C-alpha cells in the first residue's frame, strides 16, 4: 500500500474469482478454446454475464477463430473480426457498426495468456532483421556446382535467378491489387475450410489488421485464377528437372504457390509434402527463415503419426509465437540455420528439411516444389504404406523404437529416457520432442553438421539417425505391401495417380530406369512381383517380359503385367483369404458366361490359366487351380499361418460374401491377411487390343462417347441378368436354356408367364430368396456399421465436403437400413434385389479399339436406326465415322452380389464425369428396373416420414455415395462445385441423382 499526500492507494481487487465463478479453476487457454467452439450469438450472450467473461468474449483472436471456422464463400474483412462477424452472421451493414464506440474497461483482471496474444498482435519485427550469415549466399551458381554442393544436402540463398522476370517490378501488393483486384485467391489459415478473398479486399485487410497470426495468401491454383501471373516468372535453370511433369496438370499434386502476407504472418514449422525439395523466390518485402536438418524436430513442435495409415500431423506454434517464445531460450548450439531473404533472392530447401518462415514486412513470393534425381527415392519412400518410416524421416531418433537401437552402430549412444520414448507404442503415435535445452543434437552445433560434409554422414556419426534412403528404408514394414495396405490420407497424390506416375516415368524417361526401378522397389515391391512374374511365365511357357514390361501396369489394387499377348494379374488385395475368394469368384463368373451363352462373354477377355504362386524354402513354385476345392498340396502350408478355413472350403461368390460377412465382425474376427505369408493366386487372360478409355477420353467425338454409353448400358444389363450360381446348381439343361432365353433376350415379353419355366424355376427363385435374405443381412449390417462412423469419416476427408452437410448427415441417412432395403421388385419371376455387380467399372477398366473403315461405315449406318437406344445420328458425314469403338470390360476381381444401383455410381461419376447426356443414353440401353420401396408405413412417426425418402431411387443412390468405402463425396463436390453451397443433402441428391426418379425401364 502506497501513500501520496495523505492519500492511500490500494491495488485493485482481483475480480477474476467473482467474475468467472466456477470457471475460475480452468486455465485461460482452455477457456478460450471452449469459447471458440460457441456460436456468435452464444459468445454475445456470454459477454453479458460478467466483467471477466466480457473481457474474454471481446478478444479479437476469439472472433477471428469464430469467423474462420464458419466462413463460406468469399471473405471480406470489416476492420475488426467482431465487426466482420456481426456483418456476416447478423446481417448488419458496415455503416451501422459504430467504429468509435469504446469497449468497456475493468481493473483488477489480469491474464498472461491474453496479454501474450495481445503482444503478438502489436509487436514490431525490426529486431528480427539481423542476418548472421548461417545460410550461404551464392551468385551465378552453375548446375553442376548446385548438384554437387547443395542439392539434397543443405540450403542455399541464390541471387540473380530472377533478375529478368517481369514479376520483379510487377509483384508488389499495390500493383497486384490494381491488376488482379477482383481475382479471388485462397487463404492459408488454421481452418479446415478453404477460404478465399478478392485480392483488393485482402490488400485492405493487410493495412487494417492486427492479428497474431495474420491471414496468408497461399494459393496453388493462382495460375487458374490469374493466368497472367504465370507469364511473369519462369522456373530457374537450377530447378528445371521435375519428374512430376510427365503427369497431366489435373493429376499431378499441387506444386506451385503464390505467397502473399503482411508483417507477422508466415509458415509455421513443417517438412514439405512427400519429402519434395523446394525453391522460393521473394519479389517484394523481407522474410526471416529458420531451418533444421531432417530428423531434427524443432523445440515446441510435436509430430503425430497414425499407425493405421501413416498419416503425419504436425502440432506447432505459429511462426511468430515460435520466434518470440521458443527461439530466445535456445542455447547457441541448438539454434537453427537462419537467414533474412531479400527481394530478388531465391532460397533452396532440400528434401526433408524442417523450415519456418516469418514475414518481416508485407511480402510477395512464388514457390515451387519438385522431384528430381536427388530426392526421387525419398518421395517414393514417403508414399509407401506404413507409419514407422514416416515418423523416422521427420523426427529422426525420437521416432526410433527402443528395440531398433540394438541393430545400430552408435559412437555416442543415447538412453531411452533421454530420447523420451516412453509412450511410443500408443495407437496414435506421438513422437515427443525434448524440452528446450535437452536436444539430442546438443553435442554438436548446426554449423558442425554442415561443415564440409553432407547432412546424412554427420547424423550417422553423432546420433543413431541417418537421413539416407537405405537407413530410412530399414524402417519399412515388410508386411505392409503397397498393393494391400491403407494409403495415407495426407499423401500429396493418390494411389492410382502414383502408379500411373511410375509407369509413365518408366516409358517416357528410359534414361532414368535404374532410378525409377529403385523407387518402384521401395514403394511397389516391384522386385518381388517381378520375380513372381518370371516364375509364372516360365511355368506356362510364356515369353519372358521385355524391359518395357518390367513394371506392373494399370492403377488397380493388384499387380498386373502385360507380356506379349497375355495379361497376368497377381491377387494381393485384402489378404490371402479375400484374394482366393476373388479369383474363385472371377473364375466362377467366367464359367457362368459360357454356360448361359451371355452376350457379355464377347466383351470379357478369355481366361487362359490360373493358379497359385507360393514361395517355399526361398524358391517360387506354381500350382494350377480351377477355383474350386483348395489344393491338398497347399493345406499344410496355409495352416501354419492360421488359414485353416481355406483347406476345407468351397470357393466362389457365396464364399466371398460369407468371408465379407465375417470380416465385418458380425460373426467374429477373421484373419485379415496381414501376415507375411508368401502365397498369391494369379490369373492369365488374353490381352486386349486397343487402349483404355482413360487414355482416349479427350480424343473421342461426341458420337463415339454416345456409342460407348450405349455399349456400357447393354453390357451392364447383360451382367445384371446373368443368373446367380445357386440357380444354376440344380437346373437341368432344358430349364437352363429357358432361363437364359428369358433373362438375356431383351425383346422378350417379360410379362409372358409361358416363357418362364414353371416348376424348376420357381424352386430356384425360392432358394435365391432365402440366400438373398442372408446376403441382405450382410449388406444392411455393413451399411449400419458405416453409418455409425460416418461423421468422423467425412470430417477426416474434409474439403471439398461442406462441414455444414457433415453436421446433417446422420439426420439424412435412414435410422434403420433394414427398412430401406426391405424392398423388392418381381422381374423374370424372382426377387431381383440381388444381382451380379462389377463394382469397379471405371475409365481404366473400359477398353476401346480402333475401327476398320468398313466397320466405321457399317456402325454409323446402323446408328440411324437405333431408335430403341436413342443414339443421336450426327448429320456431318465425317463426324459419323468412328475411329474408336468400345470392345471390352476388364477387371472382374471385385465382383460381388447386391443392388445393381451400385454399378451405376462409378459409371456416372468416373466414366461419364457427371455428363447427364451420356448417363441418359446409358439408362436407355440398360433398360432394367431399379428397386423401389414397397414397404408399408408403421406406427412410428419417424419411420413414416422416412418412407417418402425411401420411394426415391435418388435417395438410395445418395446413401450409397455417402457410405461408400472410397471418397465418392469428394468427387461429387469437386465435380459440381456449386453443390458446396447446398444447405441440405436433399439438394445434393436432387442435383446429382434426380434423373433416376424419372427413369422408366424398357
PDB file of C-alpha atoms in Angstrom, residues 400-641:
ATOM      1  CA  UNK A 400      13.200 -44.921 -33.335  1.00  0.00           C
ATOM      2  CA  UNK A 401      11.812 -47.692 -31.164  1.00  0.00           C
ATOM      3  CA  UNK A 402      13.839 -48.926 -28.211  1.00  0.00           C
ATOM      4  CA  UNK A 403      14.494 -52.328 -29.776  1.00  0.00           C
ATOM      5  CA  UNK A 404      15.717 -50.781 -33.028  1.00  0.00           C
ATOM      6  CA  UNK A 405      18.744 -49.261 -31.323  1.00  0.00           C
ATOM      7  CA  UNK A 406      20.212 -52.721 -30.846  1.00  0.00           C
ATOM      8  CA  UNK A 407      20.910 -53.004 -34.555  1.00  0.00           C
ATOM      9  CA  UNK A 408      22.507 -49.562 -34.898  1.00  0.00           C
ATOM     10  CA  UNK A 409      26.163 -48.716 -34.528  1.00  0.00           C
ATOM     11  CA  UNK A 410      26.381 -45.656 -32.270  1.00  0.00           C
ATOM     12  CA  UNK A 411      29.508 -43.838 -31.248  1.00  0.00           C
ATOM     13  CA  UNK A 412      27.635 -41.841 -28.618  1.00  0.00           C
ATOM     14  CA  UNK A 413      24.536 -43.894 -27.691  1.00  0.00           C
ATOM     15  CA  UNK A 414      21.578 -42.249 -26.024  1.00  0.00           C
ATOM     16  CA  UNK A 415      19.442 -43.660 -23.270  1.00  0.00           C
ATOM     17  CA  UNK A 416      15.768 -44.350 -23.798  1.00  0.00           C
ATOM     18  CA  UNK A 417      14.959 -41.789 -21.099  1.00  0.00           C
ATOM     19  CA  UNK A 418      16.888 -39.101 -22.927  1.00  0.00           C
ATOM     20  CA  UNK A 419      15.020 -39.872 -26.143  1.00  0.00           C
ATOM     21  CA  UNK A 420      11.617 -39.657 -24.452  1.00  0.00           C
ATOM     22  CA  UNK A 421      10.227 -42.835 -25.955  1.00  0.00           C
ATOM     23  CA  UNK A 422       8.066 -43.997 -23.066  1.00  0.00           C
ATOM     24  CA  UNK A 423       4.760 -43.833 -24.916  1.00  0.00           C
ATOM     25  CA  UNK A 424       5.879 -44.815 -28.424  1.00  0.00           C
ATOM     26  CA  UNK A 425       3.560 -47.817 -28.556  1.00  0.00           C
ATOM     27  CA  UNK A 426       0.329 -45.871 -28.333  1.00  0.00           C
ATOM     28  CA  UNK A 427      -2.193 -46.171 -31.161  1.00  0.00           C
ATOM     29  CA  UNK A 428      -1.964 -42.538 -32.220  1.00  0.00           C
ATOM     30  CA  UNK A 429       1.813 -42.319 -32.199  1.00  0.00           C
ATOM     31  CA  UNK A 430       3.049 -39.076 -30.652  1.00  0.00           C
ATOM     32  CA  UNK A 431       6.715 -38.507 -31.390  1.00  0.00           C
ATOM     33  CA  UNK A 432       7.812 -36.456 -28.427  1.00  0.00           C
ATOM     34  CA  UNK A 433      10.381 -33.729 -28.613  1.00  0.00           C
ATOM     35  CA  UNK A 434      12.769 -32.975 -25.828  1.00  0.00           C
ATOM     36  CA  UNK A 435      12.432 -29.858 -23.731  1.00  0.00           C
ATOM     37  CA  UNK A 436      14.343 -26.744 -24.650  1.00  0.00           C
ATOM     38  CA  UNK A 437      17.995 -27.352 -23.870  1.00  0.00           C
ATOM     39  CA  UNK A 438      17.679 -31.165 -23.941  1.00  0.00           C
ATOM     40  CA  UNK A 439      18.032 -31.818 -27.644  1.00  0.00           C
ATOM     41  CA  UNK A 440      19.844 -34.987 -28.676  1.00  0.00           C
ATOM     42  CA  UNK A 441      21.716 -32.700 -31.071  1.00  0.00           C
ATOM     43  CA  UNK A 442      23.235 -30.791 -28.161  1.00  0.00           C
ATOM     44  CA  UNK A 443      26.579 -32.467 -28.708  1.00  0.00           C
ATOM     45  CA  UNK A 444      27.237 -30.569 -31.926  1.00  0.00           C
ATOM     46  CA  UNK A 445      26.057 -27.295 -33.438  1.00  0.00           C
ATOM     47  CA  UNK A 446      24.282 -26.997 -36.774  1.00  0.00           C
ATOM     48  CA  UNK A 447      27.396 -25.441 -38.226  1.00  0.00           C
ATOM     49  CA  UNK A 448      29.338 -28.607 -37.361  1.00  0.00           C
ATOM     50  CA  UNK A 449      26.671 -30.685 -39.056  1.00  0.00           C
ATOM     51  CA  UNK A 450      27.192 -28.781 -42.294  1.00  0.00           C
ATOM     52  CA  UNK A 451      30.928 -28.187 -42.101  1.00  0.00           C
ATOM     53  CA  UNK A 452      32.210 -29.702 -45.297  1.00  0.00           C
ATOM     54  CA  UNK A 453      30.176 -32.908 -45.099  1.00  0.00           C
ATOM     55  CA  UNK A 454      26.720 -33.987 -46.115  1.00  0.00           C
ATOM     56  CA  UNK A 455      23.983 -33.943 -43.564  1.00  0.00           C
ATOM     57  CA  UNK A 456      23.480 -37.709 -43.773  1.00  0.00           C
ATOM     58  CA  UNK A 457      27.063 -38.634 -42.929  1.00  0.00           C
ATOM     59  CA  UNK A 458      27.182 -36.325 -39.925  1.00  0.00           C
ATOM     60  CA  UNK A 459      23.996 -37.740 -38.462  1.00  0.00           C
ATOM     61  CA  UNK A 460      25.303 -41.256 -38.687  1.00  0.00           C
ATOM     62  CA  UNK A 461      28.276 -40.181 -36.537  1.00  0.00           C
ATOM     63  CA  UNK A 462      26.659 -38.112 -33.817  1.00  0.00           C
ATOM     64  CA  UNK A 463      23.363 -39.881 -33.212  1.00  0.00           C
ATOM     65  CA  UNK A 464      21.543 -43.057 -34.276  1.00  0.00           C
ATOM     66  CA  UNK A 465      19.891 -41.390 -37.264  1.00  0.00           C
ATOM     67  CA  UNK A 466      20.980 -41.097 -40.864  1.00  0.00           C
ATOM     68  CA  UNK A 467      18.912 -39.353 -43.497  1.00  0.00           C
ATOM     69  CA  UNK A 468      19.825 -41.802 -46.239  1.00  0.00           C
ATOM     70  CA  UNK A 469      17.420 -43.868 -48.266  1.00  0.00           C
ATOM     71  CA  UNK A 470      18.971 -47.132 -47.069  1.00  0.00           C
ATOM     72  CA  UNK A 471      18.607 -46.173 -43.408  1.00  0.00           C
ATOM     73  CA  UNK A 472      15.031 -44.928 -43.731  1.00  0.00           C
ATOM     74  CA  UNK A 473      14.045 -47.953 -45.830  1.00  0.00           C
ATOM     75  CA  UNK A 474      15.130 -50.205 -42.975  1.00  0.00           C
ATOM     76  CA  UNK A 475      12.064 -48.990 -41.055  1.00  0.00           C
ATOM     77  CA  UNK A 476       9.588 -50.051 -43.751  1.00  0.00           C
ATOM     78  CA  UNK A 477       7.051 -52.612 -42.611  1.00  0.00           C
ATOM     79  CA  UNK A 478       7.681 -55.630 -44.837  1.00  0.00           C
ATOM     80  CA  UNK A 479       4.194 -56.954 -44.148  1.00  0.00           C
ATOM     81  CA  UNK A 480       2.537 -53.778 -45.448  1.00  0.00           C
ATOM     82  CA  UNK A 481       2.788 -54.158 -49.203  1.00  0.00           C
ATOM     83  CA  UNK A 482       1.906 -51.197 -51.355  1.00  0.00           C
ATOM     84  CA  UNK A 483      -0.947 -53.041 -53.033  1.00  0.00           C
ATOM     85  CA  UNK A 484      -2.883 -54.218 -49.992  1.00  0.00           C
ATOM     86  CA  UNK A 485      -2.452 -51.502 -47.346  1.00  0.00           C
ATOM     87  CA  UNK A 486      -4.101 -48.225 -46.464  1.00  0.00           C
ATOM     88  CA  UNK A 487      -2.976 -45.202 -48.454  1.00  0.00           C
ATOM     89  CA  UNK A 488      -2.035 -42.287 -46.236  1.00  0.00           C
ATOM     90  CA  UNK A 489      -4.681 -39.558 -46.337  1.00  0.00           C
ATOM     91  CA  UNK A 490      -2.052 -36.813 -46.298  1.00  0.00           C
ATOM     92  CA  UNK A 491      -0.130 -38.145 -49.313  1.00  0.00           C
ATOM     93  CA  UNK A 492       0.061 -35.472 -51.975  1.00  0.00           C
ATOM     94  CA  UNK A 493      -1.010 -37.898 -54.703  1.00  0.00           C
ATOM     95  CA  UNK A 494      -3.484 -40.787 -54.814  1.00  0.00           C
ATOM     96  CA  UNK A 495      -2.611 -44.455 -55.215  1.00  0.00           C
ATOM     97  CA  UNK A 496      -3.884 -44.619 -58.781  1.00  0.00           C
ATOM     98  CA  UNK A 497      -2.024 -41.469 -59.813  1.00  0.00           C
ATOM     99  CA  UNK A 498       1.151 -42.658 -58.096  1.00  0.00           C
ATOM    100  CA  UNK A 499       1.209 -45.949 -60.009  1.00  0.00           C
ATOM    101  CA  UNK A 500       0.466 -44.125 -63.235  1.00  0.00           C
ATOM    102  CA  UNK A 501       3.315 -41.719 -62.476  1.00  0.00           C
ATOM    103  CA  UNK A 502       5.882 -44.502 -62.091  1.00  0.00           C
ATOM    104  CA  UNK A 503       4.638 -46.218 -65.233  1.00  0.00           C
ATOM    105  CA  UNK A 504       4.908 -43.002 -67.257  1.00  0.00           C
ATOM    106  CA  UNK A 505       8.395 -42.307 -65.978  1.00  0.00           C
ATOM    107  CA  UNK A 506       9.361 -45.837 -66.975  1.00  0.00           C
ATOM    108  CA  UNK A 507       8.089 -45.427 -70.540  1.00  0.00           C
ATOM    109  CA  UNK A 508       8.770 -41.733 -71.217  1.00  0.00           C
ATOM    110  CA  UNK A 509      12.155 -41.390 -69.491  1.00  0.00           C
ATOM    111  CA  UNK A 510      14.058 -44.604 -70.276  1.00  0.00           C
ATOM    112  CA  UNK A 511      17.322 -42.969 -69.231  1.00  0.00           C
ATOM    113  CA  UNK A 512      16.031 -42.898 -65.644  1.00  0.00           C
ATOM    114  CA  UNK A 513      15.017 -46.534 -65.439  1.00  0.00           C
ATOM    115  CA  UNK A 514      17.663 -47.551 -62.907  1.00  0.00           C
ATOM    116  CA  UNK A 515      16.458 -44.804 -60.576  1.00  0.00           C
ATOM    117  CA  UNK A 516      12.761 -45.444 -61.249  1.00  0.00           C
ATOM    118  CA  UNK A 517      13.282 -49.137 -60.552  1.00  0.00           C
ATOM    119  CA  UNK A 518      14.805 -48.338 -57.153  1.00  0.00           C
ATOM    120  CA  UNK A 519      11.828 -46.135 -56.285  1.00  0.00           C
ATOM    121  CA  UNK A 520       9.371 -48.767 -57.518  1.00  0.00           C
ATOM    122  CA  UNK A 521      11.059 -51.428 -55.383  1.00  0.00           C
ATOM    123  CA  UNK A 522      10.630 -49.203 -52.320  1.00  0.00           C
ATOM    124  CA  UNK A 523       7.017 -48.228 -52.934  1.00  0.00           C
ATOM    125  CA  UNK A 524       5.598 -51.114 -55.014  1.00  0.00           C
ATOM    126  CA  UNK A 525       7.716 -54.110 -54.004  1.00  0.00           C
ATOM    127  CA  UNK A 526       8.491 -54.204 -57.721  1.00  0.00           C
ATOM    128  CA  UNK A 527      11.382 -56.644 -57.336  1.00  0.00           C
ATOM    129  CA  UNK A 528       9.181 -59.176 -55.510  1.00  0.00           C
ATOM    130  CA  UNK A 529       6.396 -59.046 -58.087  1.00  0.00           C
ATOM    131  CA  UNK A 530       8.837 -59.238 -60.974  1.00  0.00           C
ATOM    132  CA  UNK A 531      10.261 -62.467 -59.546  1.00  0.00           C
ATOM    133  CA  UNK A 532       6.693 -63.780 -59.293  1.00  0.00           C
ATOM    134  CA  UNK A 533       6.040 -62.786 -62.892  1.00  0.00           C
ATOM    135  CA  UNK A 534       9.143 -64.585 -64.112  1.00  0.00           C
ATOM    136  CA  UNK A 535       8.054 -67.745 -62.291  1.00  0.00           C
ATOM    137  CA  UNK A 536       4.570 -67.676 -63.831  1.00  0.00           C
ATOM    138  CA  UNK A 537       5.916 -67.079 -67.328  1.00  0.00           C
ATOM    139  CA  UNK A 538       8.400 -69.936 -67.011  1.00  0.00           C
ATOM    140  CA  UNK A 539       5.789 -72.402 -65.744  1.00  0.00           C
ATOM    141  CA  UNK A 540       3.301 -71.619 -68.528  1.00  0.00           C
ATOM    142  CA  UNK A 541       5.947 -71.346 -71.265  1.00  0.00           C
ATOM    143  CA  UNK A 542       5.113 -67.701 -71.907  1.00  0.00           C
ATOM    144  CA  UNK A 543       7.622 -65.264 -73.384  1.00  0.00           C
ATOM    145  CA  UNK A 544       9.688 -63.611 -70.656  1.00  0.00           C
ATOM    146  CA  UNK A 545       8.857 -59.950 -70.134  1.00  0.00           C
ATOM    147  CA  UNK A 546      10.834 -57.345 -72.016  1.00  0.00           C
ATOM    148  CA  UNK A 547      12.428 -54.345 -70.344  1.00  0.00           C
ATOM    149  CA  UNK A 548       9.354 -52.247 -71.176  1.00  0.00           C
ATOM    150  CA  UNK A 549       7.155 -54.803 -69.391  1.00  0.00           C
ATOM    151  CA  UNK A 550       9.119 -54.898 -66.156  1.00  0.00           C
ATOM    152  CA  UNK A 551       6.802 -52.666 -64.108  1.00  0.00           C
ATOM    153  CA  UNK A 552       3.166 -53.509 -63.260  1.00  0.00           C
ATOM    154  CA  UNK A 553       0.647 -51.542 -65.294  1.00  0.00           C
ATOM    155  CA  UNK A 554      -2.734 -50.011 -64.514  1.00  0.00           C
ATOM    156  CA  UNK A 555      -3.885 -48.294 -61.378  1.00  0.00           C
ATOM    157  CA  UNK A 556      -5.721 -51.113 -59.613  1.00  0.00           C
ATOM    158  CA  UNK A 557      -5.047 -52.743 -56.260  1.00  0.00           C
ATOM    159  CA  UNK A 558      -3.261 -55.822 -57.629  1.00  0.00           C
ATOM    160  CA  UNK A 559      -0.024 -56.128 -59.644  1.00  0.00           C
ATOM    161  CA  UNK A 560      -0.939 -56.549 -63.320  1.00  0.00           C
ATOM    162  CA  UNK A 561       1.566 -57.200 -66.123  1.00  0.00           C
ATOM    163  CA  UNK A 562       1.275 -57.110 -69.904  1.00  0.00           C
ATOM    164  CA  UNK A 563       3.579 -59.646 -71.530  1.00  0.00           C
ATOM    165  CA  UNK A 564       3.332 -60.257 -75.276  1.00  0.00           C
ATOM    166  CA  UNK A 565      -0.335 -61.226 -75.854  1.00  0.00           C
ATOM    167  CA  UNK A 566      -1.152 -62.023 -72.241  1.00  0.00           C
ATOM    168  CA  UNK A 567      -2.278 -60.230 -69.091  1.00  0.00           C
ATOM    169  CA  UNK A 568      -1.087 -61.651 -65.776  1.00  0.00           C
ATOM    170  CA  UNK A 569      -2.766 -60.485 -62.565  1.00  0.00           C
ATOM    171  CA  UNK A 570      -1.455 -61.445 -59.133  1.00  0.00           C
ATOM    172  CA  UNK A 571      -4.072 -61.201 -56.370  1.00  0.00           C
ATOM    173  CA  UNK A 572      -2.841 -59.477 -53.217  1.00  0.00           C
ATOM    174  CA  UNK A 573      -5.656 -57.084 -52.258  1.00  0.00           C
ATOM    175  CA  UNK A 574      -7.383 -57.768 -48.949  1.00  0.00           C
ATOM    176  CA  UNK A 575      -5.123 -60.590 -47.767  1.00  0.00           C
ATOM    177  CA  UNK A 576      -4.936 -64.240 -48.775  1.00  0.00           C
ATOM    178  CA  UNK A 577      -8.469 -65.420 -47.992  1.00  0.00           C
ATOM    179  CA  UNK A 578     -10.019 -62.463 -49.784  1.00  0.00           C
ATOM    180  CA  UNK A 579      -7.686 -62.964 -52.764  1.00  0.00           C
ATOM    181  CA  UNK A 580      -8.514 -66.658 -53.035  1.00  0.00           C
ATOM    182  CA  UNK A 581     -12.230 -65.887 -52.998  1.00  0.00           C
ATOM    183  CA  UNK A 582     -11.764 -63.093 -55.533  1.00  0.00           C
ATOM    184  CA  UNK A 583     -10.040 -65.371 -58.025  1.00  0.00           C
ATOM    185  CA  UNK A 584     -12.566 -68.155 -57.435  1.00  0.00           C
ATOM    186  CA  UNK A 585     -15.441 -65.729 -57.980  1.00  0.00           C
ATOM    187  CA  UNK A 586     -13.888 -64.438 -61.187  1.00  0.00           C
ATOM    188  CA  UNK A 587     -13.430 -67.991 -62.488  1.00  0.00           C
ATOM    189  CA  UNK A 588     -16.967 -68.905 -61.458  1.00  0.00           C
ATOM    190  CA  UNK A 589     -18.336 -65.870 -63.251  1.00  0.00           C
ATOM    191  CA  UNK A 590     -16.437 -66.672 -66.441  1.00  0.00           C
ATOM    192  CA  UNK A 591     -17.787 -70.226 -66.332  1.00  0.00           C
ATOM    193  CA  UNK A 592     -21.323 -68.870 -65.999  1.00  0.00           C
ATOM    194  CA  UNK A 593     -20.819 -66.595 -69.012  1.00  0.00           C
ATOM    195  CA  UNK A 594     -20.004 -69.670 -71.074  1.00  0.00           C
ATOM    196  CA  UNK A 595     -22.849 -71.827 -69.699  1.00  0.00           C
ATOM    197  CA  UNK A 596     -25.633 -69.296 -70.258  1.00  0.00           C
ATOM    198  CA  UNK A 597     -24.086 -68.007 -73.500  1.00  0.00           C
ATOM    199  CA  UNK A 598     -24.322 -64.426 -72.346  1.00  0.00           C
ATOM    200  CA  UNK A 599     -23.587 -61.745 -74.961  1.00  0.00           C
ATOM    201  CA  UNK A 600     -21.292 -60.212 -72.354  1.00  0.00           C
ATOM    202  CA  UNK A 601     -18.793 -63.048 -72.929  1.00  0.00           C
ATOM    203  CA  UNK A 602     -17.703 -61.464 -76.207  1.00  0.00           C
ATOM    204  CA  UNK A 603     -16.613 -58.399 -74.252  1.00  0.00           C
ATOM    205  CA  UNK A 604     -14.760 -60.103 -71.393  1.00  0.00           C
ATOM    206  CA  UNK A 605     -11.154 -61.227 -72.017  1.00  0.00           C
ATOM    207  CA  UNK A 606     -10.723 -65.009 -72.302  1.00  0.00           C
ATOM    208  CA  UNK A 607      -9.278 -66.764 -69.249  1.00  0.00           C
ATOM    209  CA  UNK A 608      -6.259 -68.850 -70.281  1.00  0.00           C
ATOM    210  CA  UNK A 609      -4.880 -70.163 -66.974  1.00  0.00           C
ATOM    211  CA  UNK A 610      -4.992 -69.670 -63.221  1.00  0.00           C
ATOM    212  CA  UNK A 611      -3.254 -70.993 -60.149  1.00  0.00           C
ATOM    213  CA  UNK A 612      -1.238 -70.324 -57.016  1.00  0.00           C
ATOM    214  CA  UNK A 613       2.242 -68.908 -56.795  1.00  0.00           C
ATOM    215  CA  UNK A 614       4.000 -69.576 -53.500  1.00  0.00           C
ATOM    216  CA  UNK A 615       7.449 -69.228 -52.022  1.00  0.00           C
ATOM    217  CA  UNK A 616       8.799 -72.252 -50.170  1.00  0.00           C
ATOM    218  CA  UNK A 617      12.364 -72.536 -48.881  1.00  0.00           C
ATOM    219  CA  UNK A 618      13.329 -69.448 -50.860  1.00  0.00           C
ATOM    220  CA  UNK A 619      12.100 -70.826 -54.205  1.00  0.00           C
ATOM    221  CA  UNK A 620       8.960 -69.863 -56.125  1.00  0.00           C
ATOM    222  CA  UNK A 621       6.633 -72.681 -57.142  1.00  0.00           C
ATOM    223  CA  UNK A 622       3.445 -72.822 -59.224  1.00  0.00           C
ATOM    224  CA  UNK A 623       0.313 -74.911 -58.637  1.00  0.00           C
ATOM    225  CA  UNK A 624      -2.569 -74.661 -61.167  1.00  0.00           C
ATOM    226  CA  UNK A 625      -6.070 -74.125 -59.708  1.00  0.00           C
ATOM    227  CA  UNK A 626      -9.544 -74.102 -61.237  1.00  0.00           C
ATOM    228  CA  UNK A 627     -11.169 -72.090 -58.450  1.00  0.00           C
ATOM    229  CA  UNK A 628     -12.946 -74.948 -56.676  1.00  0.00           C
ATOM    230  CA  UNK A 629     -11.522 -77.133 -53.903  1.00  0.00           C
ATOM    231  CA  UNK A 630      -8.396 -75.800 -52.262  1.00  0.00           C
ATOM    232  CA  UNK A 631      -5.324 -77.831 -53.405  1.00  0.00           C
ATOM    233  CA  UNK A 632      -4.358 -80.513 -50.901  1.00  0.00           C
ATOM    234  CA  UNK A 633      -0.706 -79.785 -51.587  1.00  0.00           C
ATOM    235  CA  UNK A 634      -1.112 -76.341 -50.007  1.00  0.00           C
ATOM    236  CA  UNK A 635      -3.204 -77.275 -46.960  1.00  0.00           C
ATOM    237  CA  UNK A 636      -0.291 -77.725 -44.575  1.00  0.00           C
ATOM    238  CA  UNK A 637       1.404 -74.642 -45.999  1.00  0.00           C
ATOM    239  CA  UNK A 638      -1.516 -72.317 -45.170  1.00  0.00           C
ATOM    240  CA  UNK A 639      -2.415 -73.880 -41.807  1.00  0.00           C
ATOM    241  CA  UNK A 640       0.836 -72.694 -40.253  1.00  0.00           C
ATOM    242  CA  UNK A 641      -0.240 -69.112 -40.998  1.00  0.00           C
TER     243      UNK A 641
END
